Short mmCIF file of N, CA and C in Angstrom, two decimals:
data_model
loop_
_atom_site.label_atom_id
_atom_site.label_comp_id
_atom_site.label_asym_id
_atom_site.label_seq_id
_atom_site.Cartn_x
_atom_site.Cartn_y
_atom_site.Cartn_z
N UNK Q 1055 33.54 100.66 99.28
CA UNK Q 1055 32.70 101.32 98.31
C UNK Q 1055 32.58 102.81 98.62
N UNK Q 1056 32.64 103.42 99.77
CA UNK Q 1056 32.03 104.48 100.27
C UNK Q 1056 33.34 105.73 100.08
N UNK Q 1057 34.55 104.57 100.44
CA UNK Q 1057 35.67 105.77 100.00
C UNK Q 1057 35.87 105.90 98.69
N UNK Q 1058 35.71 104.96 97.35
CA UNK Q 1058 36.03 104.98 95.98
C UNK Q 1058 34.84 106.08 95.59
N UNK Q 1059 33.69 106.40 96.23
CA UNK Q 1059 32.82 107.13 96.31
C UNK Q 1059 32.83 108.59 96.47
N UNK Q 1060 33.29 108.85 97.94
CA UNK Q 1060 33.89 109.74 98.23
C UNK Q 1060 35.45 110.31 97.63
N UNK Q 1061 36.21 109.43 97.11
CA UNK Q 1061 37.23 110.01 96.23
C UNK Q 1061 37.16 110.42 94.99
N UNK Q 1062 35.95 109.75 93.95
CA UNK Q 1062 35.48 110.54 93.13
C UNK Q 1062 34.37 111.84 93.03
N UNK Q 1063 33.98 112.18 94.44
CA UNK Q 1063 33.41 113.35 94.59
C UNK Q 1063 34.09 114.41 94.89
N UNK Q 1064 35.55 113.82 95.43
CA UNK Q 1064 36.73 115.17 95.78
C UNK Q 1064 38.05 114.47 95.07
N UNK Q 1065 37.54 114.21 93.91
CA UNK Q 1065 38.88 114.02 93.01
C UNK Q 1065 40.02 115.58 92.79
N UNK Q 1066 39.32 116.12 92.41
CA UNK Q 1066 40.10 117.21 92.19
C UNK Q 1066 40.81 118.15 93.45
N UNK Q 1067 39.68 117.86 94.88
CA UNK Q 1067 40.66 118.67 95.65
C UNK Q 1067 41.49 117.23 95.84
N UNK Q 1068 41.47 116.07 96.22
CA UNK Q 1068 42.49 115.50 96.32
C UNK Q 1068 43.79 114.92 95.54
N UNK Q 1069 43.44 115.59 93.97
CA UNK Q 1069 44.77 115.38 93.34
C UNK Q 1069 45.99 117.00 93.32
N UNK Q 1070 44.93 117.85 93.61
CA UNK Q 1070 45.56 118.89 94.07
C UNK Q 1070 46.43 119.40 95.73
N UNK Q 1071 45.73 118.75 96.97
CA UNK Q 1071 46.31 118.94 98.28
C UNK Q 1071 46.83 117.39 98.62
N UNK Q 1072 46.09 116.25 98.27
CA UNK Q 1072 46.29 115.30 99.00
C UNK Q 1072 47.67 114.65 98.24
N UNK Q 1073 48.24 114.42 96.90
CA UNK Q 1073 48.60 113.23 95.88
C UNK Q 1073 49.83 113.66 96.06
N UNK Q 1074 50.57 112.73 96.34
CA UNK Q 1074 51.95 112.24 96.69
C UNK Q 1074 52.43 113.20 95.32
N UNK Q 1075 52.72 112.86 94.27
CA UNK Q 1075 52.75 113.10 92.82
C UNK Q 1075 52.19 114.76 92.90
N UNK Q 1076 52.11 115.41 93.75
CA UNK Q 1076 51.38 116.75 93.26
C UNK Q 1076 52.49 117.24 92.67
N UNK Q 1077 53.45 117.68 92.80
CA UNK Q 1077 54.73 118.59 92.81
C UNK Q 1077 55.36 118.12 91.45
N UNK Q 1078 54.67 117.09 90.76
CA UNK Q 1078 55.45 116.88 89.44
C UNK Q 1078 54.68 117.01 88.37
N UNK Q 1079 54.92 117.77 86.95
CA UNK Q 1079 54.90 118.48 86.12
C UNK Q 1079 54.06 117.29 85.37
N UNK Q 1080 52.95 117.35 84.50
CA UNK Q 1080 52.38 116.30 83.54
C UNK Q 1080 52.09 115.29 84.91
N UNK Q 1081 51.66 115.41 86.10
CA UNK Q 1081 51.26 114.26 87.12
C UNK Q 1081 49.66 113.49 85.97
N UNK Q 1082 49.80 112.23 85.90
CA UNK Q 1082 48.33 111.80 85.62
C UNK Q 1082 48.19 110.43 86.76
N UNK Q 1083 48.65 111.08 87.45
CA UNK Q 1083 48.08 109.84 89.23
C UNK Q 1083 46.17 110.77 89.42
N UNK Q 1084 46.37 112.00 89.67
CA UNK Q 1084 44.96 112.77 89.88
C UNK Q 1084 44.75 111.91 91.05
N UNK Q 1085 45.80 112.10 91.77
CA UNK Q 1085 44.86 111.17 93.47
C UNK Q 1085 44.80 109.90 93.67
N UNK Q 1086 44.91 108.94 92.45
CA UNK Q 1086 45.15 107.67 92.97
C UNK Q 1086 46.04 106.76 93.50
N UNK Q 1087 47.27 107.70 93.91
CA UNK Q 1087 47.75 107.32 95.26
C UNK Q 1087 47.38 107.12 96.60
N UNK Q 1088 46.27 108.48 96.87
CA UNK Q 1088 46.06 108.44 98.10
C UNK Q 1088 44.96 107.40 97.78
N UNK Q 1089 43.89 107.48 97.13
CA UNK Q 1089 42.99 106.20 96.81
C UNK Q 1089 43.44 104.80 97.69
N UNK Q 1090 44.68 104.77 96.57
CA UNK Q 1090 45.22 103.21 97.02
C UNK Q 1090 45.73 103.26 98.49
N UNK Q 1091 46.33 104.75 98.84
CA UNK Q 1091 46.32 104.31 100.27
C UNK Q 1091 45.55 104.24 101.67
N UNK Q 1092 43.88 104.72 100.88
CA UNK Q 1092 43.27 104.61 101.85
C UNK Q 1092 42.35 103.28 101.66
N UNK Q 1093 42.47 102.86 100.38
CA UNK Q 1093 42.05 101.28 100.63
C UNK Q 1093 42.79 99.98 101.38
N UNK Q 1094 44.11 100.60 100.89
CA UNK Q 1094 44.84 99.82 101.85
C UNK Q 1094 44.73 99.52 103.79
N UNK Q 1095 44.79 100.87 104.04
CA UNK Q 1095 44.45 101.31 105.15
C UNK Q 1095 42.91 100.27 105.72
N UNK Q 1096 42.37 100.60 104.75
CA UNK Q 1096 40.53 99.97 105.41
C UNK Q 1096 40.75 98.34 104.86
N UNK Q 1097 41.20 97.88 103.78
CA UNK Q 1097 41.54 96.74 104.17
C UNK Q 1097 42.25 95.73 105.18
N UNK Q 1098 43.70 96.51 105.56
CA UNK Q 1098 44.07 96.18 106.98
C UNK Q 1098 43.37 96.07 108.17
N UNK Q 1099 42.04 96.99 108.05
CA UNK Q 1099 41.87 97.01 109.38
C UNK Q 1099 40.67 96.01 109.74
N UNK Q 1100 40.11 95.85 107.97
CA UNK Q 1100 38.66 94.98 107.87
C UNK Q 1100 39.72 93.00 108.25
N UNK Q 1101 40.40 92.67 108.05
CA UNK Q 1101 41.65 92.26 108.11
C UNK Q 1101 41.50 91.80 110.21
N UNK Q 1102 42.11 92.37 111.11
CA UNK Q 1102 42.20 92.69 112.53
C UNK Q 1102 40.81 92.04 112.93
N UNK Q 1103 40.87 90.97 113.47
CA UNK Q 1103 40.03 90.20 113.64
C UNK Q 1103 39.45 90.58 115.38
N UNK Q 1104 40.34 91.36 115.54
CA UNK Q 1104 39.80 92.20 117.08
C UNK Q 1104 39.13 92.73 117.06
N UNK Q 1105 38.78 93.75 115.93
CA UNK Q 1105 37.60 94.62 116.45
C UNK Q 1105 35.85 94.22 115.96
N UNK Q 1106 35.18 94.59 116.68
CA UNK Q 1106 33.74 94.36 116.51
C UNK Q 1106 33.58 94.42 115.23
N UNK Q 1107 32.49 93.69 114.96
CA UNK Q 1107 31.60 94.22 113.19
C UNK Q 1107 31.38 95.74 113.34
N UNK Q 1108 30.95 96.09 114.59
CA UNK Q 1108 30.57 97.30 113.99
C UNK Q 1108 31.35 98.47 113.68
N UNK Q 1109 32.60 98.15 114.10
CA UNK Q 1109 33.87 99.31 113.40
C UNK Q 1109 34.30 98.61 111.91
N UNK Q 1110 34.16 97.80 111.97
CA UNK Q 1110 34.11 97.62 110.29
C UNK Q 1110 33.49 97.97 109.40
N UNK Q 1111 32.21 97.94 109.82
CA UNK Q 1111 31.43 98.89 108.74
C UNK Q 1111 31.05 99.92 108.68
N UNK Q 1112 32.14 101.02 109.20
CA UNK Q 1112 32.19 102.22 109.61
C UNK Q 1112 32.46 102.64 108.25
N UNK Q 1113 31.55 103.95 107.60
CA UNK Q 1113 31.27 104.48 106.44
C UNK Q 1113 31.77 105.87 106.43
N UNK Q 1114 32.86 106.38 106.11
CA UNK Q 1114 32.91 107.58 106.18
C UNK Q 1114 32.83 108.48 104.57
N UNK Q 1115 32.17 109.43 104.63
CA UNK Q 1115 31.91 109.99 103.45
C UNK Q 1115 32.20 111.51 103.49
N UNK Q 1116 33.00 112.14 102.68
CA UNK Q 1116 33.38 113.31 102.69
C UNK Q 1116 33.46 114.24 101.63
N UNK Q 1117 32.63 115.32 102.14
CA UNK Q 1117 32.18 116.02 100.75
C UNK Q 1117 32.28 117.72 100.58
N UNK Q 1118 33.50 118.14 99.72
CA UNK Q 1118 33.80 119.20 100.08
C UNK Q 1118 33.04 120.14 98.67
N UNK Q 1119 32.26 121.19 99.63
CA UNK Q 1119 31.73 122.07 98.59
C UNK Q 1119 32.49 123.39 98.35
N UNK Q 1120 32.49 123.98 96.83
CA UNK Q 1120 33.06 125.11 96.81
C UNK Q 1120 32.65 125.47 97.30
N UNK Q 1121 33.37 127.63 98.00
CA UNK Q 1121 32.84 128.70 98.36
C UNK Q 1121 30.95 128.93 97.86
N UNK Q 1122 30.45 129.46 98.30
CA UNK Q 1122 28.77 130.01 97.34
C UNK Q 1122 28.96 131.55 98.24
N UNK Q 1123 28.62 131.80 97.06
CA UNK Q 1123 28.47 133.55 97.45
C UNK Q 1123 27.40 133.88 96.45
N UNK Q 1124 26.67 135.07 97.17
CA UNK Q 1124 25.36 135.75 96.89
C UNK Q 1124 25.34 136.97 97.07
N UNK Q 1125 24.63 137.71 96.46
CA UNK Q 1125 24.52 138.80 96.79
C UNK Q 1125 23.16 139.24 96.41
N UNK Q 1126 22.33 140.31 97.30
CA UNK Q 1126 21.26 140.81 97.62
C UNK Q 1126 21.13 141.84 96.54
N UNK Q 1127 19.70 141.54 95.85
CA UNK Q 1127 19.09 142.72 94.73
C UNK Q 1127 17.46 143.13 95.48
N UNK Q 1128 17.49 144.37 94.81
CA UNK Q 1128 16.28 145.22 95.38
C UNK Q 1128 15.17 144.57 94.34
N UNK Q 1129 13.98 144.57 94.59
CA UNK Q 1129 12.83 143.84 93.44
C UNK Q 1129 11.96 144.85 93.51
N UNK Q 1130 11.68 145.03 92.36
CA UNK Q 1130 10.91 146.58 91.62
C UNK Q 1130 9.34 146.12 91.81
N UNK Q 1131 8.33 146.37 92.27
CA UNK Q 1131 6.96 145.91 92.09
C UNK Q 1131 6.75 147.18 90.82
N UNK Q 1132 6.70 146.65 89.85
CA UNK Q 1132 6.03 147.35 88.75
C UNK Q 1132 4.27 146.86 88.11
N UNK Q 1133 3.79 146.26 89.15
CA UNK Q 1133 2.26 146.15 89.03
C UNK Q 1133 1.51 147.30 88.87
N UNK Q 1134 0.59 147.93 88.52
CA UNK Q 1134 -0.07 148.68 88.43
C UNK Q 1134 -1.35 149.24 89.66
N UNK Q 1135 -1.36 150.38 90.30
CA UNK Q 1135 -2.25 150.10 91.57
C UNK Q 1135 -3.68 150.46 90.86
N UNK Q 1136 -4.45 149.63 91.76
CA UNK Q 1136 -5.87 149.91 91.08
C UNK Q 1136 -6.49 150.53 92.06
N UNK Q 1137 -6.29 151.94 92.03
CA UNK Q 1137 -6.69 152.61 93.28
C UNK Q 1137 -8.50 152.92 93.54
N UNK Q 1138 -8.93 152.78 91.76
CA UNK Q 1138 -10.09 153.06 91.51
C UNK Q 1138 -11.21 152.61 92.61
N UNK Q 1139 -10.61 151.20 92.55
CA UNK Q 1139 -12.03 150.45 93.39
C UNK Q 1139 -12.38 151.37 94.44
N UNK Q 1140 -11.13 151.86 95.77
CA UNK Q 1140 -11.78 152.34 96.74
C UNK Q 1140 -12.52 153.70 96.53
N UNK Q 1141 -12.12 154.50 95.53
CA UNK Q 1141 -12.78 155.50 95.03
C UNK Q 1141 -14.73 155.60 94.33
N UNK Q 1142 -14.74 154.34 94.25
CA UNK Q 1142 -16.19 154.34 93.82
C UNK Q 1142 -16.73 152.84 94.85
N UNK Q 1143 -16.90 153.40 95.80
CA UNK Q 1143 -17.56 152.69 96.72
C UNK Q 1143 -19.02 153.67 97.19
N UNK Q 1144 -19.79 152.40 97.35
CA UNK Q 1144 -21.07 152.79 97.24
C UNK Q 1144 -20.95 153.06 98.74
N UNK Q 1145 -21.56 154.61 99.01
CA UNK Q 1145 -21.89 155.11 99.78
C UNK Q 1145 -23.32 155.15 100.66
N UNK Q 1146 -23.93 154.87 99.93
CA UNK Q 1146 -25.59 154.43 100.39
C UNK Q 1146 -25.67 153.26 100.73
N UNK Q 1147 -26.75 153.32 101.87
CA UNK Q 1147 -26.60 151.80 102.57
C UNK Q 1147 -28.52 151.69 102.20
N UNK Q 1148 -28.91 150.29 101.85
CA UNK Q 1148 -30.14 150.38 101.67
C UNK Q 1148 -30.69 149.26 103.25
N UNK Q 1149 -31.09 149.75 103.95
CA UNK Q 1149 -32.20 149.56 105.49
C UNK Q 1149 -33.36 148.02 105.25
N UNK Q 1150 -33.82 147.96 103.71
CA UNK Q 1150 -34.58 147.11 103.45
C UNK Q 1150 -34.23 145.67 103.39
N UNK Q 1151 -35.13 145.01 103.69
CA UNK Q 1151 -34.88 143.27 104.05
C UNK Q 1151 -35.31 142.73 102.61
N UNK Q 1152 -34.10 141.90 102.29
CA UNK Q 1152 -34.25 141.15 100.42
C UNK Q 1152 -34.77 140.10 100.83
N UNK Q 1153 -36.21 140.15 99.79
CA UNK Q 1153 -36.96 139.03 99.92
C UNK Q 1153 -37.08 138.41 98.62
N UNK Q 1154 -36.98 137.22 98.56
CA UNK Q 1154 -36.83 136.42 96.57
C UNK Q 1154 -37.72 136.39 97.00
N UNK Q 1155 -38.10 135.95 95.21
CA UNK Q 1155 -39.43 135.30 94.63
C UNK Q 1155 -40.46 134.51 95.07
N UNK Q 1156 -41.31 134.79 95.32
CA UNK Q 1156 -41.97 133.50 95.76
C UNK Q 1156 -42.44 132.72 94.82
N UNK Q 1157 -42.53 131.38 94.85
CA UNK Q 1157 -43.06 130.55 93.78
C UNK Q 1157 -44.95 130.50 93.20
#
């Protein structure tokens, strides 16, 4: 399951580098040569009654990402400064103790 998986996630690089069939004109294999030969392959080996379970259910998954390229932009703060506030700050300090209402 894991390679029919992985071969449809790199179908295209593998009908392009991997497929027997690359080199011929109108190819519509698109890789399912190598497909079949890597099921073959993992069937043979699921097959070999020598090795442990646990190399049998060895999962390999392979996942090739294009190039990513980026490039760095400058970001404009066009907010407005509100310089006002510090300009009208109350300068007087009042000394007296605030007492509410009494009932």
């Amino acid at each position: 399951m894991a390679i029919v998986i992985s071969f449809k996630m790199n179908q295209e690089y593998i009908a392009k580098m991997l497929c027997e069939k690359k080199e011929v004109k109108e190819n519509t294999c698109n890789g399912h040569c190598h497909l079949k030969k890597e099921l073959k392959k993992v069937s043979e080996t699921e097959n070999d009654s020598n090795l442990p379970t646990s190399y049998k259910e060895k999962i390999e998954l392979v996942f090739i990402q294009p190039e990513f390229t980026f490039s760095f932009f400058e970001i404009k703060n066009n907010k407005p400064s509100f310089s006002f506030y510090k300009e009208n700050e109350i300068s007087t300090i009042s000394h007296d103790i605030f007492h509410p209402p009494a009932c």
